């Protein structure tokens, strides 16, 4: 019977081409608007560390200006000073502790056919990889000793390894960075969390890390941060050593605390550290620190801005308006066909059969509208990628979104069709038989 | 076949209650050809709609083939209507979007016949009414008489035992009307029970039995057909006089 209903639906759609086209356009535009904004919203609001959300913490310490609170989320700095970072690193309470900053090198490839190029590097500690669950395709990270005594070693990203070594296992080979040779210890898999929750200070959607180098090497080589650095005190900072001793905040600190006891002990450790520092004249603001889960961190850093949320709601409202218009058009169309329905009822169609027949027509409109919506969404997202390169990674429709859109269009069409189909199936057939 | 007892049907608005049928009783035997006459607004069509299970009623009992229809669900009433009742309307009521083949196909679809059975029944019914060659035509491509014959084919395709005709010749010229009437008589001779509502006393005379409805009640019940009218009273519009 469903084939018969689809045949009737197709005949009906063909009989009223303008009205049917209007309905398909209305559903299509509504779905496209909703799909584009929800794709962006979902990409922006995704927590790539959800699986470790209850054990990972981004550390905030309030060592800011005693006269004026930090202008940022919860009035606390989002990065830490080198002094405070080292103090955190010295604690053996966390399962893993990561201190890091963004820097870069000039890469001088051994292969002369590849021209030298600048590349971003994450200067970090060895715990970076287990803490953020970074997968390796070759080799592994450096030893803990390299965090204390600088060793010229490096872990490459898959992309850089592909570029320099055609994807071959490069572990044990050397790479020339800024004129120095670094031994390659490992190559990560294609790891690129979006948003870049581990370093939101330098943009949630900017370029991925090309390589990872022990932070101790960066300190030894006096490599400045290529990310954000903030300061509040008028200090005479001239040399790199001055920077290390200053109140400049430029490092990101993360800890993994697996148990409640670890959490309590680490909190005590931080509180004691702040009290100790207060005695030395630092931390002049009220004792304040915060351990943020990845989801809290994303929220505090406004990765999803308020206008994104408003836009999402507006698109949902717009879709509803489109659907309500479609309902009105369907209702008008179906009621116009009431005499034919009266005849069908007289010839033995039950209310259920009439209801199903009309629901199939709304499904046909919905599927067509959904297909149009998907096409428009594809163009919409392409336009966003073209106009807003910063959202290049966010404005991508994934398979789940695609499937969701299809289901959504079916649901939307069912939503549109329920009332008109119910209404037409419950009309009194006798009323229309005389006026056919 | 059809047994109505003390049927009451009321149409209500906010202000007015109109009794379409009151204490309406009628018994139609299998194989009868009954003509129902009466002035406009007397309740003829309401009777036909109730008889065809298209409308419900407030009081009384209606047995169709011994089955009390008042206790049936919509699905059961629809199935009963589909299997046992055929409709012929004054304005043909062919579905304009479908060709003649598909129009005749409509009741068969709801009956659940397979494709081969449907095709066989459709072509037989169309051949019977003389439209076998026009099954691909749209209703708008046929004359009034042809459309009514297509509607009769649609009513016959499911081989109903009970045919309800509401002014079947009302929109036809005299020649077409005669052809349609002859077709109905032929169908009745085949054993199908027919109840035909008409304004036309000459048509009514051709039925085996006549009843008249006035103000929702059977007021004139005859066992036989109406006797021929005097020559000067005859309606010259129909050839049956």
mmCIF file of N, CA and C in Angstrom, chain B residues 57-120:
data_model
loop_
_atom_site.group_PDB
_atom_site.id
_atom_site.type_symbol
_atom_site.label_atom_id
_atom_site.label_comp_id
_atom_site.label_asym_id
_atom_site.label_seq_id
_atom_site.Cartn_x
_atom_site.Cartn_y
_atom_site.Cartn_z
ATOM 1 N N UNK B 57 -25.855 7.868 13.310
ATOM 2 C CA UNK B 57 -27.193 8.341 13.688
ATOM 3 C C UNK B 57 -27.335 8.310 15.206
ATOM 4 N N UNK B 58 -28.317 9.074 15.698
ATOM 5 C CA UNK B 58 -28.452 9.260 17.145
ATOM 6 C C UNK B 58 -29.184 8.097 17.835
ATOM 7 N N UNK B 59 -30.199 7.591 17.151
ATOM 8 C CA UNK B 59 -30.994 6.538 17.795
ATOM 9 C C UNK B 59 -31.503 5.566 16.742
ATOM 10 N N UNK B 60 -31.942 4.388 17.207
ATOM 11 C CA UNK B 60 -32.472 3.382 16.310
ATOM 12 C C UNK B 60 -31.432 2.313 16.003
ATOM 13 N N UNK B 61 -31.832 1.340 15.192
ATOM 14 C CA UNK B 61 -30.900 0.284 14.810
ATOM 15 C C UNK B 61 -30.871 0.130 13.287
ATOM 16 N N UNK B 62 -29.697 -0.210 12.806
ATOM 17 C CA UNK B 62 -29.527 -0.428 11.371
ATOM 18 C C UNK B 62 -28.740 -1.725 11.208
ATOM 19 N N UNK B 63 -29.415 -2.704 10.592
ATOM 20 C CA UNK B 63 -28.752 -3.976 10.332
ATOM 21 C C UNK B 63 -28.469 -4.072 8.841
ATOM 22 N N UNK B 64 -27.206 -4.247 8.495
ATOM 23 C CA UNK B 64 -26.841 -4.448 7.089
ATOM 24 C C UNK B 64 -26.374 -5.896 6.953
ATOM 25 N N UNK B 65 -27.121 -6.640 6.194
ATOM 26 C CA UNK B 65 -26.822 -8.071 6.057
ATOM 27 C C UNK B 65 -26.786 -8.753 7.427
ATOM 28 N N UNK B 66 -27.665 -8.294 8.307
ATOM 29 C CA UNK B 66 -27.765 -8.890 9.637
ATOM 30 C C UNK B 66 -26.754 -8.369 10.648
ATOM 31 N N UNK B 67 -25.881 -7.460 10.222
ATOM 32 C CA UNK B 67 -24.853 -6.945 11.125
ATOM 33 C C UNK B 67 -25.246 -5.558 11.638
ATOM 34 N N UNK B 68 -25.191 -5.386 12.956
ATOM 35 C CA UNK B 68 -25.549 -4.102 13.563
ATOM 36 C C UNK B 68 -24.395 -3.116 13.334
ATOM 37 N N UNK B 69 -24.597 -2.154 12.458
ATOM 38 C CA UNK B 69 -23.477 -1.281 12.057
ATOM 39 C C UNK B 69 -23.124 -0.265 13.129
ATOM 40 N N UNK B 70 -24.039 -0.032 14.057
ATOM 41 C CA UNK B 70 -23.800 1.009 15.062
ATOM 42 C C UNK B 70 -22.658 0.647 16.007
ATOM 43 N N UNK B 71 -22.395 -0.649 16.129
ATOM 44 C CA UNK B 71 -21.359 -1.068 17.075
ATOM 45 C C UNK B 71 -19.992 -1.209 16.405
ATOM 46 N N UNK B 72 -19.911 -0.869 15.118
ATOM 47 C CA UNK B 72 -18.652 -1.091 14.403
ATOM 48 C C UNK B 72 -17.708 0.110 14.523
ATOM 49 N N UNK B 73 -16.407 -0.197 14.499
ATOM 50 C CA UNK B 73 -15.411 0.883 14.497
ATOM 51 C C UNK B 73 -15.326 1.482 13.091
ATOM 52 N N UNK B 74 -14.589 2.602 12.980
ATOM 53 C CA UNK B 74 -14.436 3.230 11.661
ATOM 54 C C UNK B 74 -13.805 2.264 10.662
ATOM 55 N N UNK B 75 -12.805 1.512 11.136
ATOM 56 C CA UNK B 75 -12.127 0.580 10.241
ATOM 57 C C UNK B 75 -13.078 -0.511 9.760
ATOM 58 N N UNK B 76 -13.912 -1.016 10.704
ATOM 59 C CA UNK B 76 -14.864 -2.080 10.341
ATOM 60 C C UNK B 76 -15.946 -1.556 9.399
ATOM 61 N N UNK B 77 -16.402 -0.344 9.675
ATOM 62 C CA UNK B 77 -17.437 0.251 8.806
ATOM 63 C C UNK B 77 -16.864 0.466 7.402
ATOM 64 N N UNK B 78 -15.603 0.933 7.350
ATOM 65 C CA UNK B 78 -14.970 1.181 6.046
ATOM 66 C C UNK B 78 -14.813 -0.128 5.278
ATOM 67 N N UNK B 79 -14.416 -1.181 5.992
ATOM 68 C CA UNK B 79 -14.234 -2.482 5.333
ATOM 69 C C UNK B 79 -15.574 -3.021 4.833
ATOM 70 N N UNK B 80 -16.611 -2.838 5.641
ATOM 71 C CA UNK B 80 -17.953 -3.301 5.252
ATOM 72 C C UNK B 80 -18.461 -2.527 4.036
ATOM 73 N N UNK B 81 -18.240 -1.222 4.089
ATOM 74 C CA UNK B 81 -18.658 -0.350 2.978
ATOM 75 C C UNK B 81 -17.937 -0.764 1.694
ATOM 76 N N UNK B 82 -16.644 -1.020 1.859
ATOM 77 C CA UNK B 82 -15.816 -1.375 0.708
ATOM 78 C C UNK B 82 -16.249 -2.709 0.086
ATOM 79 N N UNK B 83 -16.602 -3.648 0.955
ATOM 80 C CA UNK B 83 -16.905 -4.999 0.460
ATOM 81 C C UNK B 83 -18.332 -5.129 -0.046
ATOM 82 N N UNK B 84 -19.278 -4.431 0.572
ATOM 83 C CA UNK B 84 -20.686 -4.721 0.278
ATOM 84 C C UNK B 84 -21.439 -3.597 -0.422
ATOM 85 N N UNK B 85 -20.907 -2.379 -0.369
ATOM 86 C CA UNK B 85 -21.692 -1.245 -0.876
ATOM 87 C C UNK B 85 -20.977 -0.560 -2.032
ATOM 88 N N UNK B 86 -21.740 -0.234 -3.054
ATOM 89 C CA UNK B 86 -21.220 0.579 -4.147
ATOM 90 C C UNK B 86 -21.997 1.886 -4.207
ATOM 91 N N UNK B 87 -21.287 2.973 -4.550
ATOM 92 C CA UNK B 87 -21.948 4.288 -4.611
ATOM 93 C C UNK B 87 -21.961 4.825 -6.038
ATOM 94 N N UNK B 88 -23.083 5.420 -6.400
ATOM 95 C CA UNK B 88 -23.150 6.177 -7.655
ATOM 96 C C UNK B 88 -23.732 7.546 -7.288
ATOM 97 N N UNK B 89 -23.012 8.592 -7.710
ATOM 98 C CA UNK B 89 -23.417 9.936 -7.307
ATOM 99 C C UNK B 89 -23.965 10.717 -8.503
ATOM 100 N N UNK B 90 -24.725 11.761 -8.153
ATOM 101 C CA UNK B 90 -25.294 12.614 -9.205
ATOM 102 C C UNK B 90 -24.191 13.270 -10.034
ATOM 103 N N UNK B 91 -23.143 13.754 -9.313
ATOM 104 C CA UNK B 91 -22.091 14.476 -10.033
ATOM 105 C C UNK B 91 -20.888 13.568 -10.296
ATOM 106 N N UNK B 92 -21.129 12.302 -10.408
ATOM 107 C CA UNK B 92 -20.168 11.257 -10.802
ATOM 108 C C UNK B 92 -19.059 11.028 -9.757
ATOM 109 N N UNK B 93 -18.511 12.151 -9.270
ATOM 110 C CA UNK B 93 -17.465 12.075 -8.247
ATOM 111 C C UNK B 93 -16.275 11.206 -8.643
ATOM 112 N N UNK B 94 -15.850 11.342 -9.880
ATOM 113 C CA UNK B 94 -14.585 10.716 -10.267
ATOM 114 C C UNK B 94 -13.461 11.608 -9.738
ATOM 115 N N UNK B 95 -12.345 10.993 -9.368
ATOM 116 C CA UNK B 95 -11.215 11.793 -8.849
ATOM 117 C C UNK B 95 -10.485 12.395 -10.048
ATOM 118 N N UNK B 96 -10.477 13.736 -10.150
ATOM 119 C CA UNK B 96 -10.001 14.361 -11.385
ATOM 120 C C UNK B 96 -8.523 14.117 -11.694
ATOM 121 N N UNK B 97 -7.707 13.834 -10.664
ATOM 122 C CA UNK B 97 -6.262 13.655 -10.887
ATOM 123 C C UNK B 97 -5.923 12.269 -11.434
ATOM 124 N N UNK B 98 -6.879 11.356 -11.383
ATOM 125 C CA UNK B 98 -6.591 9.967 -11.779
ATOM 126 C C UNK B 98 -7.305 9.637 -13.086
ATOM 127 N N UNK B 99 -6.677 8.798 -13.901
ATOM 128 C CA UNK B 99 -7.368 8.375 -15.127
ATOM 129 C C UNK B 99 -8.467 7.357 -14.776
ATOM 130 N N UNK B 100 -9.206 6.918 -15.783
ATOM 131 C CA UNK B 100 -10.372 6.071 -15.519
ATOM 132 C C UNK B 100 -9.956 4.746 -14.879
ATOM 133 N N UNK B 101 -8.863 4.190 -15.381
ATOM 134 C CA UNK B 101 -8.360 2.926 -14.810
ATOM 135 C C UNK B 101 -8.096 3.104 -13.309
ATOM 136 N N UNK B 102 -7.368 4.173 -12.974
ATOM 137 C CA UNK B 102 -7.006 4.393 -11.568
ATOM 138 C C UNK B 102 -8.225 4.740 -10.718
ATOM 139 N N UNK B 103 -9.209 5.403 -11.313
ATOM 140 C CA UNK B 103 -10.435 5.705 -10.573
ATOM 141 C C UNK B 103 -11.158 4.422 -10.189
ATOM 142 N N UNK B 104 -11.250 3.518 -11.146
ATOM 143 C CA UNK B 104 -11.941 2.249 -10.859
ATOM 144 C C UNK B 104 -11.116 1.420 -9.879
ATOM 145 N N UNK B 105 -9.830 1.658 -9.885
ATOM 146 C CA UNK B 105 -8.904 0.922 -9.021
ATOM 147 C C UNK B 105 -9.073 1.284 -7.529
ATOM 148 N N UNK B 106 -9.588 2.494 -7.263
ATOM 149 C CA UNK B 106 -9.596 3.008 -5.880
ATOM 150 C C UNK B 106 -10.221 2.034 -4.866
ATOM 151 N N UNK B 107 -11.462 1.586 -5.055
ATOM 152 C CA UNK B 107 -12.028 0.687 -4.014
ATOM 153 C C UNK B 107 -11.295 -0.643 -3.918
ATOM 154 N N UNK B 108 -10.699 -1.072 -5.031
ATOM 155 C CA UNK B 108 -9.995 -2.357 -5.028
ATOM 156 C C UNK B 108 -8.704 -2.283 -4.226
ATOM 157 N N UNK B 109 -8.078 -1.100 -4.262
ATOM 158 C CA UNK B 109 -6.847 -0.896 -3.485
ATOM 159 C C UNK B 109 -7.123 -1.099 -2.001
ATOM 160 N N UNK B 110 -8.245 -0.515 -1.532
ATOM 161 C CA UNK B 110 -8.549 -0.614 -0.101
ATOM 162 C C UNK B 110 -9.035 -2.022 0.270
ATOM 163 N N UNK B 111 -9.395 -2.792 -0.739
ATOM 164 C CA UNK B 111 -9.875 -4.146 -0.498
ATOM 165 C C UNK B 111 -8.688 -5.103 -0.353
ATOM 166 N N UNK B 112 -7.536 -4.712 -0.861
ATOM 167 C CA UNK B 112 -6.337 -5.544 -0.696
ATOM 168 C C UNK B 112 -6.139 -6.576 -1.796
ATOM 169 N N UNK B 113 -6.769 -6.381 -2.955
ATOM 170 C CA UNK B 113 -6.547 -7.310 -4.066
ATOM 171 C C UNK B 113 -5.126 -7.127 -4.607
ATOM 172 N N UNK B 114 -4.580 -8.198 -5.191
ATOM 173 C CA UNK B 114 -3.246 -8.040 -5.794
ATOM 174 C C UNK B 114 -3.382 -7.405 -7.191
ATOM 175 N N UNK B 115 -2.251 -7.066 -7.789
ATOM 176 C CA UNK B 115 -2.253 -6.314 -9.042
ATOM 177 C C UNK B 115 -3.011 -7.016 -10.163
ATOM 178 N N UNK B 116 -2.818 -8.329 -10.268
ATOM 179 C CA UNK B 116 -3.465 -9.074 -11.352
ATOM 180 C C UNK B 116 -4.987 -9.087 -11.166
ATOM 181 N N UNK B 117 -5.396 -9.344 -9.922
ATOM 182 C CA UNK B 117 -6.836 -9.371 -9.639
ATOM 183 C C UNK B 117 -7.470 -8.003 -9.910
ATOM 184 N N UNK B 118 -6.760 -6.978 -9.514
ATOM 185 C CA UNK B 118 -7.317 -5.624 -9.706
ATOM 186 C C UNK B 118 -7.491 -5.336 -11.177
ATOM 187 N N UNK B 119 -6.435 -5.633 -11.958
ATOM 188 C CA UNK B 119 -6.479 -5.320 -13.385
ATOM 189 C C UNK B 119 -7.641 -6.065 -14.056
ATOM 190 N N UNK B 120 -7.808 -7.298 -13.679
ATOM 191 C CA UNK B 120 -8.873 -8.120 -14.277
ATOM 192 C C UNK B 120 -10.251 -7.536 -13.949
#
